[in-house]
Amino acid sequence: MTAETLAQWMRQSHSTVVLTGAGMSTESGIPDFRSQSGWWQNIDPRAVASTESLQNNYELFREFYQMRMQALEHCVPHTGHHILADFEKRGLVSLIATQNVDQFHQQAGSKAVAELHGNIVTMRCQKCSKPHSKQQFQKNAVCTYCSGKLRPNVVLFGETLPSDAWNLALNEIQHANIVIVIGTSLEVYPVNQLPLIAKGRLVSINLESSNDNGQFDLVIEGAAGGVLAELDQALEGYKKK
Ligand code: APR
Ligand code: ZN
């Protein structure tokens, strides 16, 4: 059972939703969080990516996100992102719900993207929520309106997910014929509940096989870019619209 099986299922599917995590961007050079080389191997997320760190340790908070923004500037979406954008154009994928904050899916051309954990590309004031530029955040400026702290529009630990993105993902996944989960350890609540509410077929594309593979109808072990290229080949010339 491989990419060919998934291709067959996708030809018959009226609605296929993709749920991505940090493993979708590692081939672009962006570390994930919980693999050997992941961010959380030597940084405590609560110390740099939580509402407490924003309140009580702003300098460390800002340095962490400044570093991640700089890393992004030297990286681009890989073929896997472009294949998913092409699948959307051909009516093969109806939504990408992503935990990633790099906006690589949008940069690759995907239009229907639900950013479940926000993004680190746009900024706002923590106090009055007015938008600000990345440059102002990187220069350690304060809000031009109320002198509040600036922060990226990422969902921090301790914050709720954006309701519009969450409701869109929830609704689409509930009605999808197939949900393809790519490059996520499914360790973080509430996104890790989404595969459980899927009523259609559940597929995993992941580098490591996780211990709760039992929930999946199809598990394809491998790198996202390589597996998506195989899937693209199996679906060559096929489109629904
Ligand atoms: N192809 C496929 N899978 C990959 C690849 C790849 N090239 N590289 C890594 N992976 C897999 C890893 O084996 C791991 O199972 O992707 C998964 C990444 O898991 P995490 O690092 O936990 O990332 P993610 O699941 O997206 O984390 C969820 O945690 O810290 C928060 O907000 C952060 O959105 C993030 C959330
Ligand atoms: Zn402000």
mmCIF file with all atom_site columns, N, CA and C in Angstrom, residues 11 16 20 41 53 60 64 74 85 91 101 119 121 124 135 145 151-152 161 168 171 182 185 189-190 206:
data_model
loop_
_atom_site.group_PDB
_atom_site.id
_atom_site.type_symbol
_atom_site.label_atom_id
_atom_site.label_alt_id
_atom_site.label_comp_id
_atom_site.label_asym_id
_atom_site.label_entity_id
_atom_site.label_seq_id
_atom_site.pdbx_PDB_ins_code
_atom_site.Cartn_x
_atom_site.Cartn_y
_atom_site.Cartn_z
_atom_site.occupancy
_atom_site.B_iso_or_equiv
_atom_site.pdbx_formal_charge
_atom_site.auth_seq_id
_atom_site.auth_comp_id
_atom_site.auth_asym_id
_atom_site.auth_atom_id
_atom_site.pdbx_PDB_model_num
ATOM 1  N N  . ARG A 1 11  ? -8.611  9.933  -6.446 1.00 0.00 ? 11  ARG A N  1
ATOM 2  C CA . ARG A 1 11  ? -9.406  10.064 -7.687 1.00 0.00 ? 11  ARG A CA 1
ATOM 3  C C  . ARG A 1 11  ? -10.889 9.919  -7.374 1.00 0.00 ? 11  ARG A C  1
ATOM 4  N N  . THR A 1 16  ? -10.698 16.243 -0.211 1.00 0.00 ? 16  THR A N  1
ATOM 5  C CA . THR A 1 16  ? -9.480  15.752 0.464  1.00 0.00 ? 16  THR A CA 1
ATOM 6  C C  . THR A 1 16  ? -8.843  16.922 1.214  1.00 0.00 ? 16  THR A C  1
ATOM 7  N N  . THR A 1 20  ? -0.929  19.660 7.930  1.00 0.00 ? 20  THR A N  1
ATOM 8  C CA . THR A 1 20  ? 0.541   19.595 7.954  1.00 0.00 ? 20  THR A CA 1
ATOM 9  C C  . THR A 1 20  ? 1.119   20.116 9.271  1.00 0.00 ? 20  THR A C  1
ATOM 10 N N  . GLN A 1 41  ? 14.633  20.449 21.394 1.00 0.00 ? 41  GLN A N  1
ATOM 11 C CA . GLN A 1 41  ? 15.648  19.548 21.972 1.00 0.00 ? 41  GLN A CA 1
ATOM 12 C C  . GLN A 1 41  ? 16.489  20.289 23.003 1.00 0.00 ? 41  GLN A C  1
ATOM 13 N N  . SER A 1 53  ? 6.344   34.002 28.727 1.00 0.00 ? 53  SER A N  1
ATOM 14 C CA . SER A 1 53  ? 7.647   34.521 28.259 1.00 0.00 ? 53  SER A CA 1
ATOM 15 C C  . SER A 1 53  ? 7.453   35.912 27.636 1.00 0.00 ? 53  SER A C  1
ATOM 16 N N  . LEU A 1 60  ? 14.131  37.554 25.724 1.00 0.00 ? 60  LEU A N  1
ATOM 17 C CA . LEU A 1 60  ? 14.371  36.168 25.274 1.00 0.00 ? 60  LEU A CA 1
ATOM 18 C C  . LEU A 1 60  ? 13.317  35.782 24.239 1.00 0.00 ? 60  LEU A C  1
ATOM 19 N N  . PHE A 1 64  ? 14.152  34.797 20.336 1.00 0.00 ? 64  PHE A N  1
ATOM 20 C CA . PHE A 1 64  ? 13.767  33.494 19.772 1.00 0.00 ? 64  PHE A CA 1
ATOM 21 C C  . PHE A 1 64  ? 13.023  33.689 18.453 1.00 0.00 ? 64  PHE A C  1
ATOM 22 N N  . HIS A 1 74  ? 16.032  32.830 4.678  1.00 0.00 ? 74  HIS A N  1
ATOM 23 C CA . HIS A 1 74  ? 16.960  32.104 3.785  1.00 0.00 ? 74  HIS A CA 1
ATOM 24 C C  . HIS A 1 74  ? 16.364  30.808 3.265  1.00 0.00 ? 74  HIS A C  1
ATOM 25 N N  . ALA A 1 85  ? 0.025   22.782 -3.818 1.00 0.00 ? 85  ALA A N  1
ATOM 26 C CA . ALA A 1 85  ? -0.659  23.951 -4.423 1.00 0.00 ? 85  ALA A CA 1
ATOM 27 C C  . ALA A 1 85  ? -1.236  23.564 -5.787 1.00 0.00 ? 85  ALA A C  1
ATOM 28 N N  . GLY A 1 91  ? -8.213  20.583 -8.213 1.00 0.00 ? 91  GLY A N  1
ATOM 29 C CA . GLY A 1 91  ? -9.404  20.106 -7.488 1.00 0.00 ? 91  GLY A CA 1
ATOM 30 C C  . GLY A 1 91  ? -9.137  18.836 -6.698 1.00 0.00 ? 91  GLY A C  1
ATOM 31 N N  . VAL A 1 101 ? 3.983   28.016 10.693 1.00 0.00 ? 101 VAL A N  1
ATOM 32 C CA . VAL A 1 101 ? 3.841   29.477 10.823 1.00 0.00 ? 101 VAL A CA 1
ATOM 33 C C  . VAL A 1 101 ? 4.690   30.207 9.775  1.00 0.00 ? 101 VAL A C  1
ATOM 34 N N  . ASN A 1 119 ? 1.017   32.752 12.356 1.00 0.00 ? 119 ASN A N  1
ATOM 35 C CA . ASN A 1 119 ? 2.246   32.829 11.551 1.00 0.00 ? 119 ASN A CA 1
ATOM 36 C C  . ASN A 1 119 ? 3.250   33.766 12.202 1.00 0.00 ? 119 ASN A C  1
ATOM 37 N N  . VAL A 1 121 ? 5.091   35.733 10.222 1.00 0.00 ? 121 VAL A N  1
ATOM 38 C CA . VAL A 1 121 ? 5.414   36.648 9.112  1.00 0.00 ? 121 VAL A CA 1
ATOM 39 C C  . VAL A 1 121 ? 4.788   38.018 9.360  1.00 0.00 ? 121 VAL A C  1
ATOM 40 N N  . ARG A 1 124 ? 1.808   42.176 15.492 1.00 0.00 ? 124 ARG A N  1
ATOM 41 C CA . ARG A 1 124 ? 0.791   43.070 16.052 1.00 0.00 ? 124 ARG A CA 1
ATOM 42 C C  . ARG A 1 124 ? 1.246   43.531 17.422 1.00 0.00 ? 124 ARG A C  1
ATOM 43 N N  . GLN A 1 135 ? 10.031  44.604 10.514 1.00 0.00 ? 135 GLN A N  1
ATOM 44 C CA . GLN A 1 135 ? 11.211  45.455 10.797 1.00 0.00 ? 135 GLN A CA 1
ATOM 45 C C  . GLN A 1 135 ? 11.059  46.115 12.168 1.00 0.00 ? 135 GLN A C  1
ATOM 46 N N  . TYR A 1 145 ? 1.186   53.190 18.507 1.00 0.00 ? 145 TYR A N  1
ATOM 47 C CA . TYR A 1 145 ? -0.078  53.801 18.962 1.00 0.00 ? 145 TYR A CA 1
ATOM 48 C C  . TYR A 1 145 ? -0.150  53.878 20.483 1.00 0.00 ? 145 TYR A C  1
ATOM 49 N N  . ARG A 1 151 ? 4.586   41.674 18.890 1.00 0.00 ? 151 ARG A N  1
ATOM 50 C CA . ARG A 1 151 ? 4.766   40.214 18.890 1.00 0.00 ? 151 ARG A CA 1
ATOM 51 C C  . ARG A 1 151 ? 4.272   39.677 17.561 1.00 0.00 ? 151 ARG A C  1
ATOM 52 N N  . PRO A 1 152 ? 4.803   38.528 17.092 1.00 0.00 ? 152 PRO A N  1
ATOM 53 C CA . PRO A 1 152 ? 4.303   37.917 15.859 1.00 0.00 ? 152 PRO A CA 1
ATOM 54 C C  . PRO A 1 152 ? 2.890   37.372 16.078 1.00 0.00 ? 152 PRO A C  1
ATOM 55 N N  . LEU A 1 161 ? -6.516  29.070 19.819 1.00 0.00 ? 161 LEU A N  1
ATOM 56 C CA . LEU A 1 161 ? -6.303  29.086 18.361 1.00 0.00 ? 161 LEU A CA 1
ATOM 57 C C  . LEU A 1 161 ? -7.286  30.063 17.709 1.00 0.00 ? 161 LEU A C  1
ATOM 58 N N  . LEU A 1 168 ? -12.997 26.363 10.358 1.00 0.00 ? 168 LEU A N  1
ATOM 59 C CA . LEU A 1 168 ? -12.892 25.956 8.944  1.00 0.00 ? 168 LEU A CA 1
ATOM 60 C C  . LEU A 1 168 ? -12.285 24.549 8.869  1.00 0.00 ? 168 LEU A C  1
ATOM 61 N N  . ASN A 1 171 ? -14.725 21.850 10.278 1.00 0.00 ? 171 ASN A N  1
ATOM 62 C CA . ASN A 1 171 ? -15.849 21.582 9.376  1.00 0.00 ? 171 ASN A CA 1
ATOM 63 C C  . ASN A 1 171 ? -15.393 20.781 8.153  1.00 0.00 ? 171 ASN A C  1
ATOM 64 N N  . ILE A 1 182 ? 0.455   15.140 7.278  1.00 0.00 ? 182 ILE A N  1
ATOM 65 C CA . ILE A 1 182 ? 1.840   15.139 6.795  1.00 0.00 ? 182 ILE A CA 1
ATOM 66 C C  . ILE A 1 182 ? 2.755   15.828 7.807  1.00 0.00 ? 182 ILE A C  1
ATOM 67 N N  . SER A 1 185 ? 3.894   15.292 14.697 1.00 0.00 ? 185 SER A N  1
ATOM 68 C CA . SER A 1 185 ? 3.936   14.251 15.746 1.00 0.00 ? 185 SER A CA 1
ATOM 69 C C  . SER A 1 185 ? 2.567   14.121 16.419 1.00 0.00 ? 185 SER A C  1
ATOM 70 N N  . TYR A 1 189 ? -2.216  19.581 21.589 1.00 0.00 ? 189 TYR A N  1
ATOM 71 C CA . TYR A 1 189 ? -3.668  19.783 21.662 1.00 0.00 ? 189 TYR A CA 1
ATOM 72 C C  . TYR A 1 189 ? -3.988  21.215 21.227 1.00 0.00 ? 189 TYR A C  1
ATOM 73 N N  . PRO A 1 190 ? -5.091  21.576 20.591 1.00 0.00 ? 190 PRO A N  1
ATOM 74 C CA . PRO A 1 190 ? -6.171  20.657 20.174 1.00 0.00 ? 190 PRO A CA 1
ATOM 75 C C  . PRO A 1 190 ? -6.001  20.096 18.765 1.00 0.00 ? 190 PRO A C  1
ATOM 76 N N  . ASN A 1 206 ? 4.752   10.395 7.024  1.00 0.00 ? 206 ASN A N  1
ATOM 77 C CA . ASN A 1 206 ? 5.650   10.848 8.075  1.00 0.00 ? 206 ASN A CA 1
ATOM 78 C C  . ASN A 1 206 ? 7.002   10.139 7.993  1.00 0.00 ? 206 ASN A C  1
#
